[in-house]
mmCIF file of C-alpha atoms in Angstrom:
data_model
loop_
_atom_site.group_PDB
_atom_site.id
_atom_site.type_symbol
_atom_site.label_atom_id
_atom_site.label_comp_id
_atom_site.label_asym_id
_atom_site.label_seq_id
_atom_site.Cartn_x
_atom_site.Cartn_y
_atom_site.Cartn_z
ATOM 1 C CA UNK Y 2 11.529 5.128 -21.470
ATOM 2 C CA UNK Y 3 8.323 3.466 -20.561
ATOM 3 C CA UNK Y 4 5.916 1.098 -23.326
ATOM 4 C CA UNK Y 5 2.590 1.742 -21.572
ATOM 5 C CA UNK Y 6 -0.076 -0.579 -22.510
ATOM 6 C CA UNK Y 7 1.508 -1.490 -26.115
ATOM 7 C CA UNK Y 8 3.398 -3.871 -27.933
ATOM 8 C CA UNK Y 9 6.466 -2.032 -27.393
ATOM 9 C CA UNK Y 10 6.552 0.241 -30.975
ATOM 10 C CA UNK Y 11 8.241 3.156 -30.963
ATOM 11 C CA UNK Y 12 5.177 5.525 -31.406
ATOM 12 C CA UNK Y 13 4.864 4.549 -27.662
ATOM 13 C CA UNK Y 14 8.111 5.652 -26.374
ATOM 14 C CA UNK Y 15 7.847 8.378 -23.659
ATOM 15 C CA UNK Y 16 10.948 10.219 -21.970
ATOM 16 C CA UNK Y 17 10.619 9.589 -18.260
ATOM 17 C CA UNK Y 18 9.109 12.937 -17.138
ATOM 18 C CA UNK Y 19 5.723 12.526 -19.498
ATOM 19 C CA UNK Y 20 6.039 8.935 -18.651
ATOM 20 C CA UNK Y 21 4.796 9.374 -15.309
ATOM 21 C CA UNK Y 22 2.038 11.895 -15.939
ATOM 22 C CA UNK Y 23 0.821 9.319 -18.717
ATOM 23 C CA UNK Y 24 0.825 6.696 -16.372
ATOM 24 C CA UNK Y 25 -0.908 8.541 -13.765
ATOM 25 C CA UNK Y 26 -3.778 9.345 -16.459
ATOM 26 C CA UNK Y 27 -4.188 6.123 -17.313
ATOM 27 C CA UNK Y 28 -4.526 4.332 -14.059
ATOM 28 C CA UNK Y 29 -6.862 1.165 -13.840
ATOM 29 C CA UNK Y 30 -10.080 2.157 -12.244
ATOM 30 C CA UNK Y 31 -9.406 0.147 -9.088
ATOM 31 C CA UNK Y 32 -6.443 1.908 -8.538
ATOM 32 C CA UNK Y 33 -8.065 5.254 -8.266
ATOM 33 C CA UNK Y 34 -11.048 3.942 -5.997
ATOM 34 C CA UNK Y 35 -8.984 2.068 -3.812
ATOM 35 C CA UNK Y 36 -6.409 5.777 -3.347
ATOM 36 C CA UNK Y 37 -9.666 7.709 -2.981
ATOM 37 C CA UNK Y 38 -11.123 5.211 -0.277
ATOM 38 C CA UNK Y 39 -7.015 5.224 1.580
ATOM 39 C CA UNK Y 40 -7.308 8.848 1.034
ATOM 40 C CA UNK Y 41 -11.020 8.821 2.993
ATOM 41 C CA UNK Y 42 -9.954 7.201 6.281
ATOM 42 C CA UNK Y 43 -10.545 10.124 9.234
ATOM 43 C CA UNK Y 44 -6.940 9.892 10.433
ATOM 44 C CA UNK Y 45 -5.409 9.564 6.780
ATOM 45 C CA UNK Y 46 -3.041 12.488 5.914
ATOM 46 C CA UNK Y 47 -1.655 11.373 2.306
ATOM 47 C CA UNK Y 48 -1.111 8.600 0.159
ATOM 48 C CA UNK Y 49 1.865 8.273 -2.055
ATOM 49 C CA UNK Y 50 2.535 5.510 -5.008
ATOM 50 C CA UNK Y 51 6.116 5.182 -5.749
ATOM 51 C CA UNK Y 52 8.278 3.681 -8.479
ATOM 52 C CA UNK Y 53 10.570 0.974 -7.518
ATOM 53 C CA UNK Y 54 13.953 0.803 -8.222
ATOM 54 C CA UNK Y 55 13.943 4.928 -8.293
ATOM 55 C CA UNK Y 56 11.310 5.888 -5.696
ATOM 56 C CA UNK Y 57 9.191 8.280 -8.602
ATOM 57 C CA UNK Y 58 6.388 9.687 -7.312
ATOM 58 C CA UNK Y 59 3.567 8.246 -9.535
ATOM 59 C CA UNK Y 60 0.512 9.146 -7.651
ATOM 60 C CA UNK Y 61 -0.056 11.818 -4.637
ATOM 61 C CA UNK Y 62 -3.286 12.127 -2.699
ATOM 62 C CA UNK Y 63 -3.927 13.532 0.626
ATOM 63 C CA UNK Y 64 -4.273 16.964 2.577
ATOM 64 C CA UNK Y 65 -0.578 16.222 3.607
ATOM 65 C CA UNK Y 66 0.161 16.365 0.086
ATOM 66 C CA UNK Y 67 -1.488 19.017 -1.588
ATOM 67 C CA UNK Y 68 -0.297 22.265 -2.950
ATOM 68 C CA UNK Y 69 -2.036 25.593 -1.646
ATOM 69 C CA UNK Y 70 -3.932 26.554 -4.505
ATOM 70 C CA UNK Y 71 -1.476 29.145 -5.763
ATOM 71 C CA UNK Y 72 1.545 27.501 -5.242
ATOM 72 C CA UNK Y 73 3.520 25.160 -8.137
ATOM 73 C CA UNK Y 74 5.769 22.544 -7.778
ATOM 74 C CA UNK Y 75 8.713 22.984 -5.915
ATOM 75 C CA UNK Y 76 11.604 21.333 -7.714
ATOM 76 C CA UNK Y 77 14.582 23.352 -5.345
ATOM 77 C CA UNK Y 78 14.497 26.038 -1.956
ATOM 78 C CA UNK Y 79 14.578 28.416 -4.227
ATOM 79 C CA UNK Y 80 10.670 27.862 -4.897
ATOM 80 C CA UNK Y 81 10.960 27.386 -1.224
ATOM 81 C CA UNK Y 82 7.862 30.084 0.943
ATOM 82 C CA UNK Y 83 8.890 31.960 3.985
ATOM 83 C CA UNK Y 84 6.401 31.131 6.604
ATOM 84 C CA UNK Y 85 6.368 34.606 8.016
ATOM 85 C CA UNK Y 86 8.708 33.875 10.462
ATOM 86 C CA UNK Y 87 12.369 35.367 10.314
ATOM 87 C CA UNK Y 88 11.642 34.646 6.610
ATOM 88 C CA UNK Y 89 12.347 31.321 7.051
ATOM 89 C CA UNK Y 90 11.932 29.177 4.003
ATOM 90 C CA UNK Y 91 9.541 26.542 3.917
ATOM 91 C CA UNK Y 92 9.141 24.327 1.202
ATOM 92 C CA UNK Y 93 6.101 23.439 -0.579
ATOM 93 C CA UNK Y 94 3.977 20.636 0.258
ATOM 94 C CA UNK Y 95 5.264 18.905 -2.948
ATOM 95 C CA UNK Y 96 9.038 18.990 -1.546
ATOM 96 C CA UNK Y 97 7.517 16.836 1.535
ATOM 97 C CA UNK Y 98 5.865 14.428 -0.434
ATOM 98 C CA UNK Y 99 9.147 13.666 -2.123
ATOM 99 C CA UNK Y 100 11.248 13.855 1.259
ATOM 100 C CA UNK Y 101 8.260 11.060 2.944
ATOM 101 C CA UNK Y 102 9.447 9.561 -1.037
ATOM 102 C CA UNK Y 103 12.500 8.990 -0.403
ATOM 103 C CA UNK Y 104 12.504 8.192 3.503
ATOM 104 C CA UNK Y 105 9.866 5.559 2.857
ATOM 105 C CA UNK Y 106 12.696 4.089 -0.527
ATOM 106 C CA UNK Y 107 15.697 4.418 1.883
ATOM 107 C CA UNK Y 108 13.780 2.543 4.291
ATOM 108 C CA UNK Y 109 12.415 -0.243 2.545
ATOM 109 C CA UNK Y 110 16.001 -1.062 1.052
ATOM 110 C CA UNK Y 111 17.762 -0.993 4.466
ATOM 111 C CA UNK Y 112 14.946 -3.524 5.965
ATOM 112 C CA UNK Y 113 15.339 -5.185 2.881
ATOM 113 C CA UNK Y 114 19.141 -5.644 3.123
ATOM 114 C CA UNK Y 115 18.742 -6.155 6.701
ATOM 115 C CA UNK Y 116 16.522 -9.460 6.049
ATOM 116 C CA UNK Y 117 19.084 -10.469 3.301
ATOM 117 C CA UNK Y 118 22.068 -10.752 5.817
ATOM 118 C CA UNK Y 119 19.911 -12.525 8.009
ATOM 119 C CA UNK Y 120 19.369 -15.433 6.238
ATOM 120 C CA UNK Y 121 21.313 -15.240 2.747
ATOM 121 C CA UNK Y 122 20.114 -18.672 1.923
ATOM 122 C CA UNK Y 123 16.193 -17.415 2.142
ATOM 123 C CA UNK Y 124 14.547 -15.370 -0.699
ATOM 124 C CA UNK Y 125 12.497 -13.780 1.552
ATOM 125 C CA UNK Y 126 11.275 -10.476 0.988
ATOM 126 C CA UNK Y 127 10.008 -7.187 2.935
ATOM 127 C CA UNK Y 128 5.769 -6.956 2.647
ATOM 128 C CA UNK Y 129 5.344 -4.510 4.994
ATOM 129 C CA UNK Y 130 6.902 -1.907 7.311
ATOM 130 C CA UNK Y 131 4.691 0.324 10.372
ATOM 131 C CA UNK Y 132 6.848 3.261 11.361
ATOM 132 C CA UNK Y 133 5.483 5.573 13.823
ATOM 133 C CA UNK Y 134 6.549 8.700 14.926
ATOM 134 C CA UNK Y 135 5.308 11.455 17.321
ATOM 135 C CA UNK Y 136 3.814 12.934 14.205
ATOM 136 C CA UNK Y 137 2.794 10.442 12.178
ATOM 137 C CA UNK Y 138 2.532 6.819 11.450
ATOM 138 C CA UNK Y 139 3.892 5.509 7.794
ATOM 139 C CA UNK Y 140 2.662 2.436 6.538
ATOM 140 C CA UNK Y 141 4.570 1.130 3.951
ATOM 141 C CA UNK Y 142 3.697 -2.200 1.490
ATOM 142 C CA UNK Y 143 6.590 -2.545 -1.269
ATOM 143 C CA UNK Y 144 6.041 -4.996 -3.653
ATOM 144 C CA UNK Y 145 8.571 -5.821 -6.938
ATOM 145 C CA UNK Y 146 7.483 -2.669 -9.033
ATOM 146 C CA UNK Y 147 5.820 -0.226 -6.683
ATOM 147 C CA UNK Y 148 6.164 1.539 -3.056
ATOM 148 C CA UNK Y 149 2.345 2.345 -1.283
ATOM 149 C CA UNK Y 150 3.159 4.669 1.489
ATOM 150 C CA UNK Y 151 0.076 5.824 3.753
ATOM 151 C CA UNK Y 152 1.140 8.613 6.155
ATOM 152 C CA UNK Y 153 -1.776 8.651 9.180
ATOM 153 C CA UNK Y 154 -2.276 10.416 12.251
ATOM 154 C CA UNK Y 155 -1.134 7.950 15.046
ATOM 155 C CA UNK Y 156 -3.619 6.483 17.024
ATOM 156 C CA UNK Y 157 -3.494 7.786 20.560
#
């Protein structure tokens, strides 16, 4: 359950699906211009906005991201599409953005653990991780409540 922007009554109360969608509709003006402006960059693919401790995907931008205009959201492979291929199932573009979701969550606790053993004395925490792979490039800033994850082409 999620209070958004109240003094906690229970008129405000939200299960956890609507919760998100609410939160998403209601998001500070500077948080939509600065994912619009992430979302603007030429080599830009997708921004995601994630939930910490759960990884929820609270906001989704990007031509990595989006679904094909018919398509809905795929919650299993059985909304999986065959690609034409063998009939090989290939899931929607919303399966991705939760597989990049929870890459970029596993990763940020592992580093995050990682940096714990080093020094178990420090309370030093993970501000940034730059992953790049043959396909892309992740850049990932957790902070105490939220996961930013901007997938880019990789410069060359």
């Amino acid at each position: 359950m999620v209070d958004i922007g109240g003094e906690g009554g229970e008129e405000e109360e939200e299960d956890s699906e609507s919760s998100a969608a609410t939160a998403t509709a209601t998001a500070p003006p500077e948080v939509e211009a600065t994912l619009t402006r992430l979302a603007s960059y030429k080599n830009v693919q997708g921004v995601l906005i994630l939930a910490r401790p759960n990884g929820i995907i609270l906001r989704s931008t990007g031509s990595l991201f989006a679904l094909p205009p018919a398509a809905a959201p795929a919650n299993d492979e059985e909304s999986a599409q065959p690609n034409g291929e063998d009939d090989v199932l290939v899931p929607t573009t919303s399966e991705l953005a939760r597989r990049y979701a929870k890459a970029a969550l596993n990763m940020v606790e592992a580093v995050a653990a990682e940096v714990k053993d080093v020094d178990e004395d420090q309370t030093d925490d993970v501000r940034f991780l730059r992953i790049r792979t043959k396909r892309h490039e992740l850049i990932v800033t957790p902070d105490e409540q939220y996961i930013l994850v901007v997938v880019q082409d990789p410069p060359h």
